[in-house]
CSV table of C-alpha atoms in Angstrom, one decimal:
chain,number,residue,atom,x,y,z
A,542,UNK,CA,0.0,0.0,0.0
A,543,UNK,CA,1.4,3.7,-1.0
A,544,UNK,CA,2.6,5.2,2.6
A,545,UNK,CA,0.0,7.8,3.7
A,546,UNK,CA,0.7,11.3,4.1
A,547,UNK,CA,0.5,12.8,7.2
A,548,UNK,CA,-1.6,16.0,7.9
A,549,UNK,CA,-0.9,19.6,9.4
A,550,UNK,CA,-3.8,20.1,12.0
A,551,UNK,CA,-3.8,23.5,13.5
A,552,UNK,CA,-5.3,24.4,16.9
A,553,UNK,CA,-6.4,27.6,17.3
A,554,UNK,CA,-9.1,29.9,19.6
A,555,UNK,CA,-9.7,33.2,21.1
A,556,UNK,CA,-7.6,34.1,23.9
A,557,UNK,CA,-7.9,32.8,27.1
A,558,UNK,CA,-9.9,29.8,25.6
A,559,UNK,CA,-7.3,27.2,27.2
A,560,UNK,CA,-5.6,26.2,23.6
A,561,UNK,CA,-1.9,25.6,25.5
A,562,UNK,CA,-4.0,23.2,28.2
A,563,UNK,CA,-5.7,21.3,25.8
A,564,UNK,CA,-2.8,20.7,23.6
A,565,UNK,CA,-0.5,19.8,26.3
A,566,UNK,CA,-3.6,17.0,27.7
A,567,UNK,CA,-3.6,15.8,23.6
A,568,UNK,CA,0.2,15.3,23.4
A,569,UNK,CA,0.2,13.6,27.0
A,570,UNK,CA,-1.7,10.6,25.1
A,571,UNK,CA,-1.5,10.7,21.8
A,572,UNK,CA,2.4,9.6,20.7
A,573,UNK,CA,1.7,9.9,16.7
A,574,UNK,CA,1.5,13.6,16.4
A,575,UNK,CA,4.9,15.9,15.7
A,576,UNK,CA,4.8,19.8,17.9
A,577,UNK,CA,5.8,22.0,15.1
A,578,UNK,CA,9.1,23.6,16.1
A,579,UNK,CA,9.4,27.0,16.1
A,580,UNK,CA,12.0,29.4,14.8
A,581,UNK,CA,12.9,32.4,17.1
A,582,UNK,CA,15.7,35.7,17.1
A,583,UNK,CA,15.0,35.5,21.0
A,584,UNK,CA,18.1,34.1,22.4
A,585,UNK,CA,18.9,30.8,23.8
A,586,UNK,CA,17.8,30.1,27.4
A,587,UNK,CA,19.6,27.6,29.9
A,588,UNK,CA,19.1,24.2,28.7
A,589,UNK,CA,17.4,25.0,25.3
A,590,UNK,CA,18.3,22.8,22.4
A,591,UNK,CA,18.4,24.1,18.6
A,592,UNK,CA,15.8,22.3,16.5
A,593,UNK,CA,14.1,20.8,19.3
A,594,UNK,CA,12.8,23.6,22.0
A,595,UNK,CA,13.2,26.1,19.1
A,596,UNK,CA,15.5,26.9,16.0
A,597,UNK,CA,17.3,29.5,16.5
A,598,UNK,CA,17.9,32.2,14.3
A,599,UNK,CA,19.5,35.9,13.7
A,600,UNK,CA,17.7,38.8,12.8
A,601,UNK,CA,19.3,38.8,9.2
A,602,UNK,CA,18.5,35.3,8.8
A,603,UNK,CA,15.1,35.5,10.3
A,604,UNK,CA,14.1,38.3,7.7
A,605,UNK,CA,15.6,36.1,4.9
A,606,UNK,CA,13.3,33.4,5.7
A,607,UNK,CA,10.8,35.6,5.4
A,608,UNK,CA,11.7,37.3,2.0
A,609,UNK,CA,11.7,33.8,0.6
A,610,UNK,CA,8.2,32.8,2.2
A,611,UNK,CA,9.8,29.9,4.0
A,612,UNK,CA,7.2,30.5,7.0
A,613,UNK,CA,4.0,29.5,7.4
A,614,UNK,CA,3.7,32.2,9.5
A,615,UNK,CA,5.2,34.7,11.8
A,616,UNK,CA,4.9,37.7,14.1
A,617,UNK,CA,7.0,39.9,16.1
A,618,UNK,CA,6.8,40.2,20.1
A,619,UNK,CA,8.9,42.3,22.4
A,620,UNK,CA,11.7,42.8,19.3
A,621,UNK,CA,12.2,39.7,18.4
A,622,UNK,CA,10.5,37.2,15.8
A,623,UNK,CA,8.9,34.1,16.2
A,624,UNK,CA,7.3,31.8,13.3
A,625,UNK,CA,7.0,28.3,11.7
A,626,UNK,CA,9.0,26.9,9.3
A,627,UNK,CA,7.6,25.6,6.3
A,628,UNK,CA,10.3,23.1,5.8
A,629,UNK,CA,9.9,21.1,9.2
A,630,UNK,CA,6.0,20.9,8.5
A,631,UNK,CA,6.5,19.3,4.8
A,632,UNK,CA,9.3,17.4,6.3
A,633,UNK,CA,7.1,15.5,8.6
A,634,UNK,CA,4.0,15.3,6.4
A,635,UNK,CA,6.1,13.7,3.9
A,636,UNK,CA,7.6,11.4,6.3
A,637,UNK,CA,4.1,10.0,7.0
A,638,UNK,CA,3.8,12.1,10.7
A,639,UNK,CA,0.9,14.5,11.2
A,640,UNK,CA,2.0,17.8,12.6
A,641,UNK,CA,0.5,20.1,15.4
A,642,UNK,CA,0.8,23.6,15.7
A,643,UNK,CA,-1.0,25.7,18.8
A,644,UNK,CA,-1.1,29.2,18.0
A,645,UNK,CA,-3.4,32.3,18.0
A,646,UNK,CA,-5.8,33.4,15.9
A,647,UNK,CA,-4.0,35.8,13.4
A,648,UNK,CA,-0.9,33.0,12.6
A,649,UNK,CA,-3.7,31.0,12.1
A,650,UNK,CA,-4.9,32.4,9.4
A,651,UNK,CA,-1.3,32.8,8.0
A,652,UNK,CA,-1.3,29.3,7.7
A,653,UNK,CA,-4.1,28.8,6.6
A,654,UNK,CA,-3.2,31.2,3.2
A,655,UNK,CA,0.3,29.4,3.2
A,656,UNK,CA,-0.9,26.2,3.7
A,657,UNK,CA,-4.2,25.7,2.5
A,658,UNK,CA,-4.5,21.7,3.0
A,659,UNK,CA,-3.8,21.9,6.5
A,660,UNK,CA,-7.0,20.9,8.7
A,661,UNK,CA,-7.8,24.2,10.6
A,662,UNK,CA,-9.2,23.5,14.5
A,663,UNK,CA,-11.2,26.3,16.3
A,664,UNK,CA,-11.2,26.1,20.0
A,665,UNK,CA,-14.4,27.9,21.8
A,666,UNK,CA,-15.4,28.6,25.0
A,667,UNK,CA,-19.0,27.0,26.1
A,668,UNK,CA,-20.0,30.8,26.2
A,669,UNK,CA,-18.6,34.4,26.1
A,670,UNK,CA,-19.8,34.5,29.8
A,671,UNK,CA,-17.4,31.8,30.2
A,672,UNK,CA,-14.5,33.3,29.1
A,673,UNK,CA,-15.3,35.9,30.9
A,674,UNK,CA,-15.3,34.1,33.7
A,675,UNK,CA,-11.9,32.2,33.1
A,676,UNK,CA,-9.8,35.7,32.4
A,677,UNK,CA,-11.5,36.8,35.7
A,678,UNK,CA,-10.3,34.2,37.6
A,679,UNK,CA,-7.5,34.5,36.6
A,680,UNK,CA,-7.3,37.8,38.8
A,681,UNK,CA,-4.2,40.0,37.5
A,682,UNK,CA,-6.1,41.8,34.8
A,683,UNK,CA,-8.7,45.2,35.1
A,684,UNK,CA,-11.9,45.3,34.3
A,685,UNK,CA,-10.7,47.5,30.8
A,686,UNK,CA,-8.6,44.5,30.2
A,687,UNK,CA,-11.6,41.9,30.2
A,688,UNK,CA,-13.9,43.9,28.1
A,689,UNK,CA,-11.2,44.4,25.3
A,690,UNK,CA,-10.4,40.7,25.8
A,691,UNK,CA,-14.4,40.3,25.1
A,692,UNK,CA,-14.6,42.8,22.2
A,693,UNK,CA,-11.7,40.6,20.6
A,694,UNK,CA,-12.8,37.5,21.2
A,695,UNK,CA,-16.3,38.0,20.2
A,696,UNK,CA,-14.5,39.2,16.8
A,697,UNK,CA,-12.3,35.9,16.5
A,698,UNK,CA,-15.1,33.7,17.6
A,699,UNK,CA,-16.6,35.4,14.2
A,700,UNK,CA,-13.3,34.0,13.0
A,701,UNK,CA,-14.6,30.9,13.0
A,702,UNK,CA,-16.1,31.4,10.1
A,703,UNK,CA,-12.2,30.3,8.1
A,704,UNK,CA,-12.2,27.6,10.3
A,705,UNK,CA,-12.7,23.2,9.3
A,706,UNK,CA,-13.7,22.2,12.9
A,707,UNK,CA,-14.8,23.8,16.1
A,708,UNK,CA,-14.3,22.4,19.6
A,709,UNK,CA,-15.8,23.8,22.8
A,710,UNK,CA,-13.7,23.7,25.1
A,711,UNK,CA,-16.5,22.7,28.0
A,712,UNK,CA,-13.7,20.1,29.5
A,713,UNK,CA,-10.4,19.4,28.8
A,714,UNK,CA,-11.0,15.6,28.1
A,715,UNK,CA,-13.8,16.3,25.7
A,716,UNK,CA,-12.2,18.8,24.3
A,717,UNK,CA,-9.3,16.4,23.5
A,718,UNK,CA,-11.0,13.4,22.5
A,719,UNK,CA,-12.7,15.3,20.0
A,720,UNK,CA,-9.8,16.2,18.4
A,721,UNK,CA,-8.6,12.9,18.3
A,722,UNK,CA,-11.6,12.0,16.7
A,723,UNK,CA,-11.0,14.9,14.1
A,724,UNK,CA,-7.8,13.8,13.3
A,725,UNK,CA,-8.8,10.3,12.9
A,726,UNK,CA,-11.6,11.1,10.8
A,727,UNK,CA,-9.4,13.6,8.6
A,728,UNK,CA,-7.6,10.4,7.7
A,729,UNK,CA,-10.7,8.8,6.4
A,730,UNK,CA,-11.8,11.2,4.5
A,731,UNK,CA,-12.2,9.7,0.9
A,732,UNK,CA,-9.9,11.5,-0.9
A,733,UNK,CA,-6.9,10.4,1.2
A,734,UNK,CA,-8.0,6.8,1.1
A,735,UNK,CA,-9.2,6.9,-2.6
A,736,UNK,CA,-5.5,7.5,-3.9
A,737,UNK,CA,-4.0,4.4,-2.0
A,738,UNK,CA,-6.6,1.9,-2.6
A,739,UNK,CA,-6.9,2.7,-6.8
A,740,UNK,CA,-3.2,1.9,-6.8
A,741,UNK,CA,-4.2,-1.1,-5.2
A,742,UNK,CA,-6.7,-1.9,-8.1
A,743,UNK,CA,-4.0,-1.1,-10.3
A,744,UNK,CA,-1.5,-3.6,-9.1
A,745,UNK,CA,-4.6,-6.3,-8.9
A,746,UNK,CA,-5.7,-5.7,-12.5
B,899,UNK,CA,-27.6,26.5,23.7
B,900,UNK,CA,-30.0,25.9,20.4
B,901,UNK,CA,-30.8,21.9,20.5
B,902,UNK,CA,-28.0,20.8,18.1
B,903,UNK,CA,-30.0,18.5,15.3
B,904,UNK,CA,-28.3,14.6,14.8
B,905,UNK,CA,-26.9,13.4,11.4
B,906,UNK,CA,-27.7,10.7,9.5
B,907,UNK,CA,-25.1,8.3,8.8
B,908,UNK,CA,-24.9,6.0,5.9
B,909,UNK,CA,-22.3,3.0,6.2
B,910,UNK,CA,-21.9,0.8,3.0
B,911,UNK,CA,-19.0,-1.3,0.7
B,912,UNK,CA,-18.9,-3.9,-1.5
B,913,UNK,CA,-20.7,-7.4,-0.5
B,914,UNK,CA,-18.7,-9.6,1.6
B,915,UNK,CA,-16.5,-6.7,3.4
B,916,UNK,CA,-18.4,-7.2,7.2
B,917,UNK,CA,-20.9,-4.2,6.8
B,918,UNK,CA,-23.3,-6.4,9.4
B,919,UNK,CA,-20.1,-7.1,11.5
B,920,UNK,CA,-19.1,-3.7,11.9
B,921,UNK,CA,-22.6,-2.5,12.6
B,922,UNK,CA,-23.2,-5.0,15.0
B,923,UNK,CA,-20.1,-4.0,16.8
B,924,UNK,CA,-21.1,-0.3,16.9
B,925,UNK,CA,-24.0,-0.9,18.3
B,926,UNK,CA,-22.7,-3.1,21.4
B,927,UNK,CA,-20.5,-0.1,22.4
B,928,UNK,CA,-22.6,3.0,20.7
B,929,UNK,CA,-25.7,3.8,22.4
B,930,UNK,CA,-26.3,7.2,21.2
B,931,UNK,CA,-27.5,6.4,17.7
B,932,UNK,CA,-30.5,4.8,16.7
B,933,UNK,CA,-31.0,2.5,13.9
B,934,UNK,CA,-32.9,3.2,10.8
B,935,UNK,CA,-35.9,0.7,11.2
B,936,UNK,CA,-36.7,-0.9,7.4
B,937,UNK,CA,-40.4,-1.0,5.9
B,938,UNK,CA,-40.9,-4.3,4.3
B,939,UNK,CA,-44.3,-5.8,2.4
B,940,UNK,CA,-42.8,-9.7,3.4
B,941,UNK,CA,-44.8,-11.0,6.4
B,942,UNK,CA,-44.2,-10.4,9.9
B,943,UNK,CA,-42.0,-13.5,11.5
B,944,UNK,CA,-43.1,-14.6,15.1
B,945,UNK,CA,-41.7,-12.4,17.3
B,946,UNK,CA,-41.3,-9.4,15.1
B,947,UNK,CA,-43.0,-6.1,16.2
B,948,UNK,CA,-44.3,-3.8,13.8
B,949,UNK,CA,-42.0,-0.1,14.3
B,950,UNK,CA,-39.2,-2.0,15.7
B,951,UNK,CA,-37.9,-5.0,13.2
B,952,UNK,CA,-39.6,-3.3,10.9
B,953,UNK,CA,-42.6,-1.5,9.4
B,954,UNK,CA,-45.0,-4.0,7.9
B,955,UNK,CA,-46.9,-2.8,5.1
B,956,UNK,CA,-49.2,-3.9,2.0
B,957,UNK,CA,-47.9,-3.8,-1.5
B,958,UNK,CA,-50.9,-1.3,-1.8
B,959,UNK,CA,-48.9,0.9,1.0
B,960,UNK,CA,-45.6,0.3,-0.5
B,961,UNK,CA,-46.2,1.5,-4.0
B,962,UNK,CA,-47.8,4.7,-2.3
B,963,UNK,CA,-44.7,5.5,-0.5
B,964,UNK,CA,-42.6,5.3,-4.0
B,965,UNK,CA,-45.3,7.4,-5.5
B,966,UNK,CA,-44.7,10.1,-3.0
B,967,UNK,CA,-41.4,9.9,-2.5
B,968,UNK,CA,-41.5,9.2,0.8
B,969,UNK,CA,-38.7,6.5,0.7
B,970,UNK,CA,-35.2,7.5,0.6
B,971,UNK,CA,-34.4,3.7,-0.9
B,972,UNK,CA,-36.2,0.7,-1.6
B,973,UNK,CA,-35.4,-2.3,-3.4
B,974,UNK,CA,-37.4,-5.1,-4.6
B,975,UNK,CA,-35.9,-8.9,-3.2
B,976,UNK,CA,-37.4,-12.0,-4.0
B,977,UNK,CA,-40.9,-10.8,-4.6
B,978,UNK,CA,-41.1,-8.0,-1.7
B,979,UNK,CA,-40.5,-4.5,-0.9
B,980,UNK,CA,-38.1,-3.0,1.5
B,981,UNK,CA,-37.3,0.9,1.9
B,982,UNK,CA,-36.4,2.7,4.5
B,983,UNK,CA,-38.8,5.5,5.5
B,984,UNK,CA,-37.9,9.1,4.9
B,985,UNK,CA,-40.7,10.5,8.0
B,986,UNK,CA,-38.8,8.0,11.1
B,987,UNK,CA,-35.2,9.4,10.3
B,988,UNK,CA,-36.3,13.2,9.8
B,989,UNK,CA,-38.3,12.7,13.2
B,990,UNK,CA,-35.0,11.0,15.0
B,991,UNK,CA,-32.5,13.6,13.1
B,992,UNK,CA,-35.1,16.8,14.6
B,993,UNK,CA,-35.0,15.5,18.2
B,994,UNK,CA,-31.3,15.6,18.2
B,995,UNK,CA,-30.4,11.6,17.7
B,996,UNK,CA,-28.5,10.5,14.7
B,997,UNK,CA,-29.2,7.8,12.6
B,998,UNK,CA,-27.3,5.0,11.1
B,999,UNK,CA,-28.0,3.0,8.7
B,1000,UNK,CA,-26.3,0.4,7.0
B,1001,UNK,CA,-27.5,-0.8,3.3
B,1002,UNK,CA,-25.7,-2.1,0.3
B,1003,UNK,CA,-24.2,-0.1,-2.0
B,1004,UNK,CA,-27.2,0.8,-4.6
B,1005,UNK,CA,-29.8,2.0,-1.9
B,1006,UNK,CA,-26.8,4.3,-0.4
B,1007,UNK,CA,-26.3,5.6,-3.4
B,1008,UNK,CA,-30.3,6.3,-3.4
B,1009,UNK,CA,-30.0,7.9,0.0
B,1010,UNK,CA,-27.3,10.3,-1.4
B,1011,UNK,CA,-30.0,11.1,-4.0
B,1012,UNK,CA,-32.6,12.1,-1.8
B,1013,UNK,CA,-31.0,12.9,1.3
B,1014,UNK,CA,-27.6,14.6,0.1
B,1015,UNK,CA,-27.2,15.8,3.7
B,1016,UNK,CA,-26.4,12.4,4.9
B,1017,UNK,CA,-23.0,11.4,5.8
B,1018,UNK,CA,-21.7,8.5,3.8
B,1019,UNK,CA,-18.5,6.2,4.8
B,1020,UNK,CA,-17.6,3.4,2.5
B,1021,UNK,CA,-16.0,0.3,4.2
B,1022,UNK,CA,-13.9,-1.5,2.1
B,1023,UNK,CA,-11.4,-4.4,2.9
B,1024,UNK,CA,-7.6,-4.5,3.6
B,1025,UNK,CA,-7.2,-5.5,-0.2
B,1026,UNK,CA,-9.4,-7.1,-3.0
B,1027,UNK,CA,-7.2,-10.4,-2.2
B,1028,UNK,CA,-8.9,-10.5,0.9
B,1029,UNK,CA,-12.0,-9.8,0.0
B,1030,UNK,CA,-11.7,-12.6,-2.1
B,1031,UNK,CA,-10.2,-15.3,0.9
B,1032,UNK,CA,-13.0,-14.1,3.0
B,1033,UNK,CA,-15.5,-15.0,0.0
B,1034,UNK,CA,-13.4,-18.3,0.1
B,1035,UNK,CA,-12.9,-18.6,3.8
B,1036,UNK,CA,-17.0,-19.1,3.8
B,1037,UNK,CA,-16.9,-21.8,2.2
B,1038,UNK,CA,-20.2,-21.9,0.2
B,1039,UNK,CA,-19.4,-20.1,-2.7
B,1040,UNK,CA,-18.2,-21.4,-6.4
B,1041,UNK,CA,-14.9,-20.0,-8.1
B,1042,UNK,CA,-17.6,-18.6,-10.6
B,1043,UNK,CA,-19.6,-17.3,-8.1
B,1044,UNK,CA,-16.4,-15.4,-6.3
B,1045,UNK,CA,-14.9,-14.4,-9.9
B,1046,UNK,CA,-18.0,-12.4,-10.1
B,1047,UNK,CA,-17.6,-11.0,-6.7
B,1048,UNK,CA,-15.1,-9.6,-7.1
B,1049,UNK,CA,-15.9,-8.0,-10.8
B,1050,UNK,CA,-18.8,-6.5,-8.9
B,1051,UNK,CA,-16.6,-5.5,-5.5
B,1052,UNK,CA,-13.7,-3.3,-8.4
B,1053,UNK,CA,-17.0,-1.8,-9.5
B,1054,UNK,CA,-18.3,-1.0,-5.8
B,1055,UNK,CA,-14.9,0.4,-5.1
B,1056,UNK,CA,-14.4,2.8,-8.2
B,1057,UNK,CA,-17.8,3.8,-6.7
B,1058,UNK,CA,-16.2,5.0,-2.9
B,1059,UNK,CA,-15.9,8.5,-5.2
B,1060,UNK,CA,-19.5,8.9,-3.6
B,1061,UNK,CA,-18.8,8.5,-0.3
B,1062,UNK,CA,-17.5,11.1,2.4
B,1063,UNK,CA,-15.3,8.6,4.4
B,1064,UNK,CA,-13.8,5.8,3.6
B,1065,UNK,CA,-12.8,3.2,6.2
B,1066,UNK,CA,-10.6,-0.1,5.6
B,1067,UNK,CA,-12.0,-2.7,7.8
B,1068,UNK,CA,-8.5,-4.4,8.5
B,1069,UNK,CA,-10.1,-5.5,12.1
B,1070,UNK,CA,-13.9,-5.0,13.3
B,1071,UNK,CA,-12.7,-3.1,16.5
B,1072,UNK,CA,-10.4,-0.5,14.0
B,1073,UNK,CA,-13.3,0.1,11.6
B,1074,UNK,CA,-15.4,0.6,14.7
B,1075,UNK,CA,-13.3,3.1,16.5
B,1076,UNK,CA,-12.6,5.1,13.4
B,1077,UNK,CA,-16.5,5.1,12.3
B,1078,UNK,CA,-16.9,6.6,15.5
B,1079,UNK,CA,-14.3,9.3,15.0
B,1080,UNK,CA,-16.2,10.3,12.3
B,1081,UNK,CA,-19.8,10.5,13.9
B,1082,UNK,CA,-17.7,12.8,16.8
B,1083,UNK,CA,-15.4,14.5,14.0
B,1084,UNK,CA,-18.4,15.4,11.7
B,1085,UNK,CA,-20.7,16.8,14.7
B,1086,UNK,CA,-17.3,19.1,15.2
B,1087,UNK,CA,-18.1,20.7,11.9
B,1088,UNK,CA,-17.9,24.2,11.6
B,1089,UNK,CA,-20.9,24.6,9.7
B,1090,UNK,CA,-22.8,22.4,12.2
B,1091,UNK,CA,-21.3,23.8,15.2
B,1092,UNK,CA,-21.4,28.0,14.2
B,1093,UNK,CA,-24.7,28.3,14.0
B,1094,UNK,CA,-25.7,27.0,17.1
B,1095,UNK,CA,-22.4,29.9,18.4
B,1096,UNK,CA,-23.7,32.9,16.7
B,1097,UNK,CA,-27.3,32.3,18.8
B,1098,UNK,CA,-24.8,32.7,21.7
B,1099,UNK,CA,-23.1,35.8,20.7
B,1100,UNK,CA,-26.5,37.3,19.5
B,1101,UNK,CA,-28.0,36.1,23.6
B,1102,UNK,CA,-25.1,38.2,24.9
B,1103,UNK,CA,-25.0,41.7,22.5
């Protein structure tokens, strides 16, 4: 049988909507996705590793990368640059692995023009009220803060709109095994199977 | 939260592939969907209960159903009718349940006709050389017999284009476990999922 390619699934969601959580409770059971490495100009920290906590980069060559579209996307934060290497993705996909990538809602859509056949994941809060709630909680930001938070998540949560899939985030479990079940699913969808099993009528014929 | 509708789900593939098997399976562990009950004109067996094995009907009744087009299949086999009812899975989808049915490969392709909504996964086995030990393995069946088999079983799989999903049934408790990643995966749908949302954000303005 012709080796399957993998997929790039991308997980993203209004802030404050608990993407980081619910990634880290997918990758502490589920062994046959690859974390998308990202490349940074901040500099190395104490027991960081090139091409496994991050790849790092300079400035120059940061901007190059750039200049040739060899990011999927990118942004800049606090003077330096952080983004996703195209190469590592295609790498992987090739490879047969599917790859993961976390990130907010404007690299999202980056991808998404870069990389079209990636399988775009849009994590929700049960309610506004509930994320609401959450930033509250989470007691070191004002009351300005919070409504701005709302105004902007209400906008991305009309984001979803670009999106393949949306999870609420009710419970982390749930929220997990329902993105299992999408990427299990994605692999059955017909057009991925189709290819590899007419090559199989081939070779019978 | 508006009531979230359920999905009819067609499962079908090539005769001999463990359609019933697979079913059967999903049923032991699934709970939450309910099974399209059949209408048939052939007697009722002791035992049988009319609007659970089935719906018994006259041939009078059965040709009035195909006049109105209120069958979303029906087949003709060894002198009687059987169909499945349009009205019981449009009254289980509106209450929220989804429905599964499992049918050969013309009626699903009937189904798609009149119920394009439906959500169609082709099962098809590990290889057409296993296909045709399994027609062997039973025992019962002539070369001639199997030759043809497997003539119409190339047919039935140029004919997965159809189908949403495709799912290899290499083992019952695989095909199980990824049918069910696709009833979870496809009520994760954006479409299905963002207009239940946008009643939220509306609630909250």
């Amino acid at each position: 049988m012709i080796k399957e390619k993998g997929i790039l699934f991308v997980l993203s969601g209004p802030s404050g909507v608990g993407k980081g959580t619910v990634r880290k409770a997918l990758f502490e059971q589920d062994t046959n996705l690859k974390y998308s490495i990202s490349m940074t100009t901040r500099n190395k920290r104490e027991g960081e590793q090139d091409g496994v906590d991050y790849f790092f980069r300079s400035h120059d060559e940061f901007k190059e990368m750039i200049e040739q579209n060899r990011l999927l996307e990118y942004a800049e934060y606090v003077g330096n640059y952080y983004g996703t290497p195209r190469q590592y993705v295609e790498e992987m996909i090739e490879a047969g692995h599917d790859v993961f990538l976390e990130i907010e809602v404007q690299g999202a859509m980056q991808v998404k023009q870069n990389f079209p056949e990636g399988v775009f994941v849009f994590l929700i809060p049960p309610s506004l009220e509930e994320l609401k709630n959450r930033i509250q909680d989470r007691g070191t930001e004002s009351e300005e803060l919070i409504t701005s938070r709302l105004q902007e998540a209400r906008k991305e949560i009309e984001m979803m709109e670009s999106y393949d899939y949306v999870v609420v985030n009710d419970d982390v479990d749930n929220a997990v095994k329902k993105v299992q079940a999408i990427v299990q699913g994605e692999h059955c969808k017909k057009d991925r199977v189709a290819k590899q099993f007419k090559a199989l009528l081939e070779v019978e014929k």
